């Protein structure tokens, strides 16, 4: 797969949402997946204009156009209007102040020349009188316009004087969430039908996440993206063993000991249809693959990590590597990635090629403006048997009591996500995923499945607000026949690790409503309910109430 990526890069194949980021680097993926969002027009420099001598030279000007006579007079009588090299006038295009100044100056120079040479058949006293009359009639409007231009110049000067940098844009977000869990008991270890472990719940606890982003323009077609992150708090307490350690992880739950570098990658728009991202931090599938769920965002979308995207697309939790995005057709694109969990630690079982590594490919299709479909394949090598999806069953081999380590896994995963915008205010979607893993050089395999169905309600009750209902099954071990001692479900129950799948099925139900208070501030109350947490049928359900507040800039 790595060879495929290298060959694809040499032959002009390319990468994703990276190109999307040239338009507006955001922390969400709420824009669509149509190709007209891929490449910003600002990267195409304006062509210089060339003088024309007849209005007929302008291909996009017709005799029945309302401004035809005015253009004919300015072009053929005064010779002071220019067109573009492609023989178009582009009359519907916005006029910059520089172009206005150049056009007026050319016309005034021509008028002065004609007056000086006393060319009476072209510029007459009647023309001058008419100009003076127009100037008098529109004096108030001209004065108002002059005032607006002066005000705009002052504001522009203030922005330029106080901007962060001429080449670097500063953006960021702050999320603060307050949440509490219900008290419950669980049948945890062994799973013998007896509720023996307390999850005491909590009255209230706080989770915060702060991120700062620096987008530094290197060339018109490339930029360096740097991200800093600091997180505090987590959804605690939980059951005290691995069965439910990932029962609920909130999308913004990322506790760190200190400020860390979350992103350090370079984006290059190779062609209008091809983009590349390479770096040592932040090169992961969530960053490199476009999300068909258009409200996907830990800051403004669903509350839980599971409800953001198919957990398969979180696999490996990549840090450093390379990703490409190729918009090979108007409604079809291909993204690919190779990433490593510890690219800067080339020791045994870690590093760019010998540690936990992930290779993924996604085909994204938009058959219509209201339908998005993505198909993806992921290959992962986990040096400790943990897929690093942080949702449901993600550690698929047991920890050896003698060595204190778990066996590595090679995993093949496939999945698909479909969203349908039923109307401007209702969209529906679903995803499903399947993984099959094996210990290299040994017999047997372990399989997991997951799914999610959801409804989104944009502009619910007021413009800018968002409602959502998500129901799904986090990744669950459906079968495991690895060598005895390695199988998680039976190891939890008996400590023997014999073949078999999980005895129950966790179901997550999530509902939220985002109130968009301003362009930059939103508040999202919501609730998450878990049935059979930890895939244990005799455990009490868990309910979590959440209030998330978000500030972006």
Coordinates of C-alpha atoms in Angstrom, one line a residue:
X1 CA 0.0 0.0 0.0
X2 CA 2.9 2.3 0.8
X3 CA 4.3 1.6 -2.7
X4 CA 0.9 2.4 -4.2
X5 CA 0.9 5.8 -2.3
X6 CA 4.4 6.6 -3.6
X7 CA 3.6 5.7 -7.2
X8 CA 0.3 7.6 -6.9
X9 CA 2.2 10.7 -5.8
X10 CA 4.7 10.5 -8.7
X11 CA 2.0 10.1 -11.3
X12 CA -0.1 13.1 -10.1
X13 CA -2.6 11.3 -7.9
X14 CA -3.7 13.3 -4.8
X15 CA -5.1 14.2 -1.4
X16 CA -8.3 15.6 0.3
X17 CA -9.8 18.0 2.7
X18 CA -6.4 19.4 2.6
X19 CA -7.4 21.2 -0.6
X20 CA -10.6 22.1 1.1
X21 CA -8.6 23.8 3.8
X22 CA -7.3 26.4 1.3
X23 CA -10.7 28.0 1.3
X24 CA -11.2 28.3 5.1
X25 CA -9.2 26.3 7.6
X26 CA -11.8 25.3 10.2
X27 CA -12.0 22.8 12.9
X28 CA -15.2 21.3 11.4
X29 CA -16.1 19.7 8.2
X30 CA -19.5 21.3 7.9
X31 CA -19.0 22.2 4.2
X32 CA -20.0 19.8 1.6
X33 CA -18.0 17.3 -0.5
X34 CA -18.7 18.7 -3.9
X35 CA -15.7 19.5 -6.0
X36 CA -16.6 23.2 -6.3
X37 CA -15.4 23.5 -2.7
X38 CA -12.0 21.9 -3.5
X39 CA -9.9 24.7 -4.9
X40 CA -10.3 28.3 -4.0
X41 CA -10.4 30.9 -6.8
X42 CA -8.1 33.1 -4.9
X43 CA -5.2 30.8 -5.9
X44 CA -5.7 31.8 -9.6
X45 CA -4.0 35.1 -10.3
X46 CA -6.0 37.6 -12.4
X47 CA -5.0 37.9 -16.0
X48 CA -3.9 41.3 -17.3
X49 CA -6.3 43.3 -19.5
X50 CA -5.6 44.4 -23.1
X51 CA -6.9 47.4 -25.0
X52 CA -9.6 46.9 -27.6
X53 CA -10.6 49.3 -30.5
X54 CA -14.1 48.0 -31.2
X55 CA -16.9 46.7 -29.0
X56 CA -17.3 43.8 -31.4
X57 CA -14.0 42.5 -30.2
X58 CA -15.6 41.7 -26.8
X59 CA -17.2 38.2 -27.2
X60 CA -19.4 38.4 -24.2
X61 CA -21.0 41.8 -25.2
X62 CA -24.2 41.6 -27.4
X63 CA -26.1 44.5 -29.1
X64 CA -29.1 43.8 -26.9
X65 CA -27.1 44.2 -23.6
X66 CA -28.4 47.1 -21.6
X67 CA -24.9 48.7 -21.4
X68 CA -24.0 48.1 -25.0
X69 CA -24.2 51.7 -26.2
X70 CA -22.2 53.0 -23.2
X71 CA -19.5 50.5 -23.9
X72 CA -19.5 51.2 -27.6
X73 CA -19.0 54.9 -26.9
X74 CA -16.2 54.4 -24.4
X75 CA -14.4 51.9 -26.6
X76 CA -14.9 53.3 -30.1
X77 CA -15.3 57.1 -29.3
X78 CA -12.9 57.5 -26.5
X79 CA -10.7 54.4 -26.6
X80 CA -10.4 54.1 -22.9
X81 CA -11.9 50.7 -22.0
X82 CA -9.9 47.5 -21.9
X83 CA -10.9 43.8 -22.1
X84 CA -9.2 40.6 -21.1
X85 CA -6.8 38.6 -23.3
X86 CA -9.5 36.0 -23.9
X87 CA -11.6 38.8 -25.6
X88 CA -14.2 38.9 -22.8
X89 CA -15.3 42.0 -20.9
X90 CA -16.7 40.1 -17.9
X91 CA -19.3 42.8 -17.2
X92 CA -20.8 40.9 -14.2
X93 CA -17.5 40.7 -12.4
X94 CA -16.9 42.9 -9.3
X95 CA -14.7 45.9 -9.8
X96 CA -11.7 46.6 -7.6
X97 CA -10.7 50.1 -6.6
X98 CA -7.4 49.7 -8.5
X99 CA -9.3 48.8 -11.7
X100 CA -11.7 51.7 -11.2
X101 CA -8.8 54.1 -10.8
X102 CA -7.0 52.8 -13.9
X103 CA -10.2 53.0 -16.0
X104 CA -11.1 56.5 -14.9
X105 CA -7.6 57.7 -15.4
X106 CA -7.4 56.3 -18.9
X107 CA -10.7 58.0 -19.8
X108 CA -9.7 61.4 -18.3
X109 CA -6.3 61.3 -20.1
X110 CA -8.2 60.7 -23.4
X111 CA -10.6 63.5 -22.7
X112 CA -7.8 65.9 -21.9
X113 CA -6.0 64.9 -25.0
X114 CA -9.0 65.5 -27.2
X115 CA -9.6 68.9 -25.6
X116 CA -6.0 69.9 -26.0
X117 CA -6.0 68.9 -29.7
X118 CA -9.4 70.6 -30.2
X119 CA -10.9 67.5 -31.7
X120 CA -14.4 69.0 -31.9
X121 CA -16.0 66.0 -33.7
X122 CA -15.3 63.8 -30.7
X123 CA -15.5 65.9 -27.6
X124 CA -18.0 68.7 -27.9
X125 CA -19.0 71.5 -25.5
X126 CA -22.3 69.6 -25.1
X127 CA -20.4 66.6 -23.8
X128 CA -18.6 68.8 -21.2
X129 CA -21.9 70.5 -20.2
X130 CA -23.6 67.1 -19.8
X131 CA -20.7 65.9 -17.6
X132 CA -20.9 69.0 -15.5
X133 CA -24.7 68.5 -15.1
X134 CA -24.3 64.9 -14.1
X135 CA -21.6 65.9 -11.6
X136 CA -24.0 68.5 -10.1
X137 CA -27.0 66.2 -10.0
X138 CA -25.1 63.3 -8.3
X139 CA -23.0 65.5 -6.0
X140 CA -24.7 64.1 -2.8
X141 CA -24.3 60.5 -3.9
X142 CA -20.6 61.1 -4.8
X143 CA -20.0 62.7 -1.4
X144 CA -21.6 59.8 0.3
X145 CA -19.6 57.3 -1.7
X146 CA -16.4 59.3 -1.0
X147 CA -17.2 59.1 2.8
X148 CA -17.7 55.4 2.6
X149 CA -14.5 54.9 0.7
X150 CA -12.6 57.0 3.3
X151 CA -14.2 55.0 6.1
X152 CA -13.3 51.7 4.4
X153 CA -9.7 52.9 4.0
X154 CA -9.5 53.8 7.7
X155 CA -10.8 50.4 8.7
X156 CA -8.5 48.6 6.3
X157 CA -5.5 50.5 7.7
X158 CA -6.5 49.6 11.3
X159 CA -6.8 45.9 10.4
X160 CA -3.5 45.9 8.6
X161 CA -1.9 47.7 11.6
X162 CA -3.3 45.2 14.1
X163 CA -3.3 41.9 12.2
X164 CA -1.5 39.0 13.6
X165 CA 0.7 38.6 10.6
X166 CA 0.7 39.3 6.9
X167 CA 1.4 35.7 6.1
X168 CA 0.0 33.8 9.1
X169 CA -3.6 33.5 10.2
X170 CA -4.5 32.8 13.8
X171 CA -7.6 30.8 14.6
X172 CA -8.8 28.6 17.4
X173 CA -11.5 27.4 19.7
X174 CA -12.4 26.9 23.4
X175 CA -14.8 24.2 24.5
X176 CA -16.0 23.9 28.1
X177 CA -18.4 21.0 28.9
X178 CA -20.2 20.2 32.2
X179 CA -21.5 16.7 32.6
X180 CA -22.7 14.2 35.1
X181 CA -23.3 10.4 35.1
X182 CA -26.0 8.4 36.9
X183 CA -25.2 5.9 39.6
X184 CA -25.2 2.3 38.5
X185 CA -23.8 -1.2 39.1
X186 CA -22.2 -3.5 36.7
X187 CA -21.6 -7.2 36.2
X188 CA -18.0 -6.7 35.2
X189 CA -15.4 -9.3 36.2
X190 CA -16.3 -12.1 36.1
X191 CA -19.5 -11.7 34.1
X192 CA -21.5 -14.2 36.1
X193 CA -24.9 -12.5 36.2
X194 CA -24.1 -10.7 39.4
X195 CA -23.8 -6.9 39.6
X196 CA -20.6 -6.6 41.6
X197 CA -18.9 -3.3 40.6
X198 CA -20.1 0.2 41.3
X199 CA -19.9 3.1 39.0
X200 CA -20.7 5.8 41.6
X201 CA -21.5 8.5 39.1
X202 CA -20.7 12.1 39.8
X203 CA -22.7 15.2 40.6
X204 CA -20.9 17.5 38.2
X205 CA -17.5 17.5 36.5
X206 CA -15.9 19.8 33.9
X207 CA -14.0 19.1 30.7
X208 CA -12.2 21.8 28.7
X209 CA -10.3 21.8 25.5
X210 CA -8.4 24.8 24.0
X211 CA -6.9 24.8 20.6
X212 CA -4.9 27.4 18.7
X213 CA -4.1 27.1 15.0
X214 CA -1.5 29.0 12.9
X215 CA -1.9 28.8 9.1
X216 CA 1.2 30.2 7.5
X217 CA 1.1 30.8 3.8
X218 CA 4.3 29.7 2.1
X219 CA 3.4 30.2 -1.5
X220 CA 0.0 30.9 -3.2
X221 CA -0.5 27.1 -3.4
X222 CA 1.0 25.9 -0.1
X223 CA 0.9 26.6 3.6
X224 CA 2.2 25.3 6.9
X225 CA -0.4 24.3 9.5
X226 CA 0.5 24.3 13.2
X227 CA -1.8 23.4 16.1
X228 CA -1.5 23.7 19.9
X229 CA -3.8 21.9 22.3
X230 CA -4.5 21.8 26.0
X231 CA -7.2 19.6 27.5
X232 CA -8.4 19.1 31.1
X233 CA -10.9 16.6 32.6
X234 CA -12.7 13.4 31.6
X235 CA -16.0 11.7 32.1
X236 CA -15.5 9.9 35.4
X237 CA -15.9 7.8 37.4
X238 CA -16.4 4.6 35.4
X239 CA -16.4 0.9 36.0
X240 CA -12.9 -0.1 37.2
X241 CA -11.9 -2.5 34.5
X242 CA -11.3 -2.5 30.8
X243 CA -14.8 -3.7 29.9
X244 CA -16.2 -0.1 29.8
X245 CA -13.1 2.1 29.8
X246 CA -14.4 3.5 26.5
X247 CA -18.1 3.3 27.3
X248 CA -18.4 7.0 26.5
X249 CA -15.7 9.3 25.3
X250 CA -16.8 12.9 24.5
X251 CA -15.6 14.4 21.2
X252 CA -13.7 17.1 23.1
X253 CA -12.4 14.8 25.8
X254 CA -8.6 14.9 25.4
X255 CA -6.8 15.4 28.8
X256 CA -3.1 16.4 28.5
X257 CA -0.5 17.0 31.1
X258 CA 0.5 20.3 29.4
X259 CA 0.3 22.3 26.2
X260 CA 1.1 19.9 23.3
X261 CA 1.7 20.3 19.6
X262 CA -1.4 18.7 18.0
X263 CA -0.7 19.6 14.3
X264 CA 2.5 20.2 12.4
X265 CA 2.0 19.5 8.7
X266 CA 2.6 21.1 5.3
X267 CA -0.2 21.3 2.7
X268 CA 0.6 21.7 -1.0
X269 CA -1.9 22.2 -3.8
X270 CA 0.0 20.4 -6.6
X271 CA -2.7 20.9 -9.3
X272 CA -6.3 22.2 -9.4
X273 CA -7.4 18.6 -8.6
X274 CA -4.5 17.3 -6.5
X275 CA -3.4 18.1 -2.9
X276 CA -0.8 16.6 -0.6
X277 CA -0.3 16.8 3.1
X278 CA 2.9 15.7 4.9
X279 CA 3.9 16.2 8.5
X280 CA 4.9 14.9 11.9
X281 CA 1.7 15.7 13.7
X282 CA -2.0 15.7 12.8
X283 CA -1.7 13.5 9.7
X284 CA -4.6 11.2 10.4
X285 CA -7.7 10.0 8.7
X286 CA -10.1 12.5 10.4
X287 CA -7.9 15.3 9.1
X288 CA -7.2 13.8 5.7
X289 CA -10.5 12.2 4.7
X290 CA -13.5 14.3 3.9
X291 CA -16.5 13.4 6.1
X292 CA -19.8 12.8 4.4
X293 CA -21.6 13.7 7.6
X294 CA -21.7 17.5 7.0
X295 CA -22.2 18.4 10.7
X296 CA -19.2 16.3 11.9
X297 CA -17.4 18.4 14.6
X298 CA -16.5 17.9 18.2
X299 CA -17.0 21.6 18.8
X300 CA -20.4 22.2 17.1
X301 CA -21.7 18.7 16.0
X302 CA -22.6 15.5 18.0
X303 CA -21.3 15.3 21.6
X304 CA -19.7 11.9 21.7
X305 CA -16.5 10.7 20.0
X306 CA -18.4 7.7 18.6
X307 CA -21.0 9.9 16.9
X308 CA -18.4 11.9 14.9
X309 CA -17.6 9.2 12.4
X310 CA -17.2 5.5 11.8
X311 CA -14.5 4.3 14.4
X312 CA -12.7 2.6 11.6
X313 CA -11.7 6.1 10.4
X314 CA -10.1 6.8 13.8
X315 CA -8.0 3.6 13.7
X316 CA -4.3 4.0 14.5
X317 CA -4.6 7.6 15.8
X318 CA -2.0 8.7 13.3
X319 CA 0.5 11.5 14.0
X320 CA 3.1 11.7 11.2
X321 CA 2.9 10.6 7.6
X322 CA 1.6 11.5 4.2
X323 CA -1.9 11.9 2.7
X324 CA -3.2 12.7 -0.7
X325 CA -6.5 13.9 -2.2
X326 CA -7.4 13.5 -5.9
X327 CA -10.6 15.0 -7.3
X328 CA -10.6 12.8 -10.4
X329 CA -14.1 13.7 -11.4
X330 CA -16.7 16.4 -10.7
X331 CA -18.5 14.3 -8.2
X332 CA -15.9 11.8 -7.2
X333 CA -12.6 12.0 -5.2
X334 CA -10.1 9.6 -3.8
X335 CA -8.2 10.1 -0.6
X336 CA -5.3 8.0 0.7
X337 CA -3.0 8.1 3.7
X338 CA 0.0 6.4 5.3
X339 CA 0.5 7.4 9.0
X340 CA 2.4 6.3 12.1
X341 CA 1.4 6.5 15.7
X342 CA 5.0 7.2 16.8
X343 CA 6.9 8.5 13.8
X344 CA 9.7 10.1 15.8
X345 CA 10.6 7.1 18.0
X346 CA 12.4 4.6 15.8
X347 CA 12.9 2.0 18.5
X348 CA 11.7 -1.6 18.5
X349 CA 8.0 -1.8 17.8
X350 CA 7.8 2.0 17.1
X351 CA 8.8 4.5 14.4
X352 CA 7.6 5.4 11.0
X353 CA 7.6 1.9 9.5
X354 CA 8.0 -0.7 12.4
X355 CA 5.5 0.5 14.9
X356 CA 1.7 1.1 15.0
X357 CA 1.0 2.1 11.4
X358 CA -2.1 2.7 9.3
X359 CA -2.8 2.8 5.6
X360 CA -6.2 3.9 4.4
X361 CA -8.1 4.6 1.2
X362 CA -11.5 6.4 0.8
X363 CA -13.6 6.8 -2.3
X364 CA -16.0 9.7 -1.9
X365 CA -19.0 10.0 -4.2
X366 CA -21.6 12.8 -4.5
X367 CA -24.1 11.4 -7.0
X368 CA -26.5 14.4 -6.4
X369 CA -26.3 17.6 -4.4
X370 CA -28.2 15.9 -1.6
X371 CA -26.5 12.5 -1.4
X372 CA -23.0 11.7 -0.1
X373 CA -21.4 8.2 -0.1
X374 CA -18.0 7.2 1.1
X375 CA -16.4 3.7 0.9
X376 CA -13.2 3.0 2.8
X377 CA -10.6 0.4 3.4
X378 CA -8.1 0.5 6.3
X379 CA -5.1 -1.7 7.0
X380 CA -3.6 -1.3 10.5
X381 CA -0.7 -2.9 12.4
X382 CA -1.1 -2.5 16.2
X383 CA 2.0 -3.4 18.1
X384 CA 0.0 -4.1 21.3
X385 CA -3.3 -5.3 19.8
X386 CA -5.1 -2.0 20.5
X387 CA -6.6 -0.3 17.4
X388 CA -6.6 3.1 19.1
X389 CA -10.2 4.0 18.1
X390 CA -11.0 4.8 21.8
X391 CA -14.6 3.5 21.3
X392 CA -16.1 0.2 22.3
X393 CA -13.9 -2.9 21.9
X394 CA -10.6 -1.5 20.6
X395 CA -8.0 -3.7 22.5
X396 CA -8.6 -7.1 20.9
X397 CA -5.8 -9.2 22.5
X398 CA -5.4 -9.9 26.2
X399 CA -2.4 -8.8 28.3
X400 CA -0.1 -11.7 29.1
X401 CA 0.2 -12.0 32.9
X402 CA 3.8 -13.1 32.6
X403 CA 5.2 -10.6 30.1
X404 CA 2.7 -7.7 30.9
X405 CA 2.3 -7.3 27.1
X406 CA -0.5 -8.1 24.7
X407 CA 0.1 -9.7 21.3
X408 CA 0.2 -7.5 18.2
X409 CA -2.5 -7.5 15.5
X410 CA -2.7 -7.0 11.8
X411 CA -6.2 -5.7 10.9
X412 CA -8.1 -5.3 7.7
X413 CA -11.2 -3.0 8.0
X414 CA -13.9 -2.0 5.6
X415 CA -16.8 0.4 6.0
X416 CA -19.3 2.8 4.3
X417 CA -21.1 6.0 5.3
X418 CA -24.2 7.4 3.5
X419 CA -25.9 10.7 4.1
X420 CA -29.1 12.0 2.4
X421 CA -30.3 15.6 2.8
X422 CA -34.0 14.9 2.6
X423 CA -34.8 18.7 2.8
X424 CA -32.9 21.8 3.7
X425 CA -33.9 21.1 7.4
X426 CA -33.7 17.3 7.6
X427 CA -30.8 15.0 6.8
X428 CA -30.5 11.3 7.5
X429 CA -27.5 9.0 7.5
X430 CA -25.9 5.7 8.5
X431 CA -22.6 3.9 8.6
X432 CA -21.4 0.4 9.2
X433 CA -18.0 -1.1 9.8
X434 CA -16.3 -4.5 10.0
X435 CA -12.8 -5.5 11.1
X436 CA -10.9 -8.8 11.0
X437 CA -7.6 -9.1 12.8
X438 CA -5.0 -11.8 13.3
X439 CA -1.7 -12.2 15.2
X440 CA 1.1 -12.3 12.6
X441 CA 2.3 -15.9 12.2
X442 CA -0.4 -17.5 14.2
X443 CA -3.8 -19.0 13.4
X444 CA -7.2 -17.6 14.3
X445 CA -8.8 -14.2 14.0
X446 CA -10.9 -11.7 15.9
X447 CA -13.8 -9.9 14.3
X448 CA -15.7 -6.7 15.3
X449 CA -18.7 -4.8 13.9
X450 CA -20.2 -1.4 14.5
X451 CA -23.0 0.7 13.1
X452 CA -24.8 4.1 13.5
X453 CA -28.0 5.6 12.2
X454 CA -28.7 9.3 12.7
X455 CA -30.9 12.3 11.9
X456 CA -29.7 15.9 11.7
X457 CA -32.0 18.9 11.8
X458 CA -30.2 22.1 10.6
X459 CA -31.8 25.4 11.5
X460 CA -34.1 23.7 14.0
X461 CA -36.4 26.4 15.5
X462 CA -34.0 29.2 14.4
X463 CA -31.4 29.7 11.7
X464 CA -27.9 28.4 12.7
X465 CA -29.2 26.0 15.3
X466 CA -28.8 22.2 15.0
X467 CA -30.6 19.2 16.4
X468 CA -29.5 15.6 16.2
X469 CA -30.5 12.1 17.2
X470 CA -27.9 9.2 16.9
X471 CA -28.4 5.5 17.7
X472 CA -25.7 3.0 17.2
X473 CA -23.6 0.0 18.3
X474 CA -19.9 0.8 19.2
X475 CA -17.3 -1.7 18.0
X476 CA -18.1 -5.2 19.5
X477 CA -16.1 -8.4 19.3
X478 CA -18.5 -10.7 17.5
X479 CA -16.1 -13.7 17.3
X480 CA -12.6 -14.4 18.5
X481 CA -10.7 -17.7 17.9
X482 CA -7.1 -16.6 18.5
X483 CA -4.8 -19.0 20.2
X484 CA -6.1 -19.8 23.7
X485 CA -5.1 -17.1 26.2
X486 CA -5.5 -14.2 23.8
X487 CA -9.3 -14.0 23.4
X488 CA -10.7 -11.0 25.3
X489 CA -14.3 -11.9 26.0
X490 CA -13.6 -15.2 27.8
X491 CA -10.5 -13.8 29.5
X492 CA -12.7 -11.1 31.2
X493 CA -15.0 -13.8 32.4
X494 CA -12.8 -16.7 33.3
X495 CA -9.2 -15.5 32.9
X496 CA -8.6 -18.4 30.4
X497 CA -9.0 -16.4 27.1
X498 CA -10.7 -19.2 25.2
X499 CA -12.6 -18.6 21.9
X500 CA -15.9 -16.8 21.8
X501 CA -17.6 -13.4 21.3
X502 CA -19.0 -10.8 23.7
X503 CA -22.1 -12.0 25.6
X504 CA -24.1 -8.7 25.1
X505 CA -24.4 -5.8 22.8
X506 CA -24.0 -2.1 23.8
X507 CA -26.4 0.4 22.3
X508 CA -25.7 4.1 22.5
X509 CA -28.5 6.6 22.1
X510 CA -27.6 10.3 21.8
X511 CA -29.7 13.4 21.4
X512 CA -28.5 17.1 21.4
X513 CA -29.6 20.6 20.4
X514 CA -27.1 23.3 19.5
X515 CA -28.1 26.9 20.1
X516 CA -26.0 29.2 18.0
X517 CA -26.0 32.4 20.1
X518 CA -23.6 34.3 17.8
X519 CA -21.4 33.5 14.8
X520 CA -18.7 32.5 17.3
X521 CA -20.5 31.2 20.4
X522 CA -22.8 28.2 20.8
X523 CA -24.3 26.2 23.6
X524 CA -25.2 22.5 23.2
X525 CA -27.3 20.6 25.8
X526 CA -27.6 16.9 25.3
X527 CA -28.0 13.4 26.7
X528 CA -26.3 10.0 26.1
X529 CA -27.8 6.7 27.2
X530 CA -26.0 3.4 27.2
X531 CA -27.7 0.1 27.2
X532 CA -25.6 -2.9 28.3
X533 CA -22.4 -0.9 28.7
X534 CA -19.2 -2.9 28.0
X535 CA -21.3 -5.4 26.0
X536 CA -22.3 -6.9 29.3
X537 CA -26.0 -7.9 29.4
X538 CA -26.4 -7.8 33.2
X539 CA -24.9 -4.3 33.8
X540 CA -27.2 -1.3 34.6
X541 CA -27.7 1.3 31.9
X542 CA -25.6 4.5 32.1
X543 CA -27.1 8.0 31.4
X544 CA -24.9 11.1 31.0
X545 CA -26.3 14.6 30.9
X546 CA -24.0 17.2 29.1
X547 CA -23.9 20.9 28.5
X548 CA -21.2 22.0 26.0
X549 CA -20.3 25.6 25.3
X550 CA -18.1 26.5 22.4
X551 CA -16.2 29.7 21.4
X552 CA -14.5 29.8 18.0
X553 CA -12.5 32.5 16.3

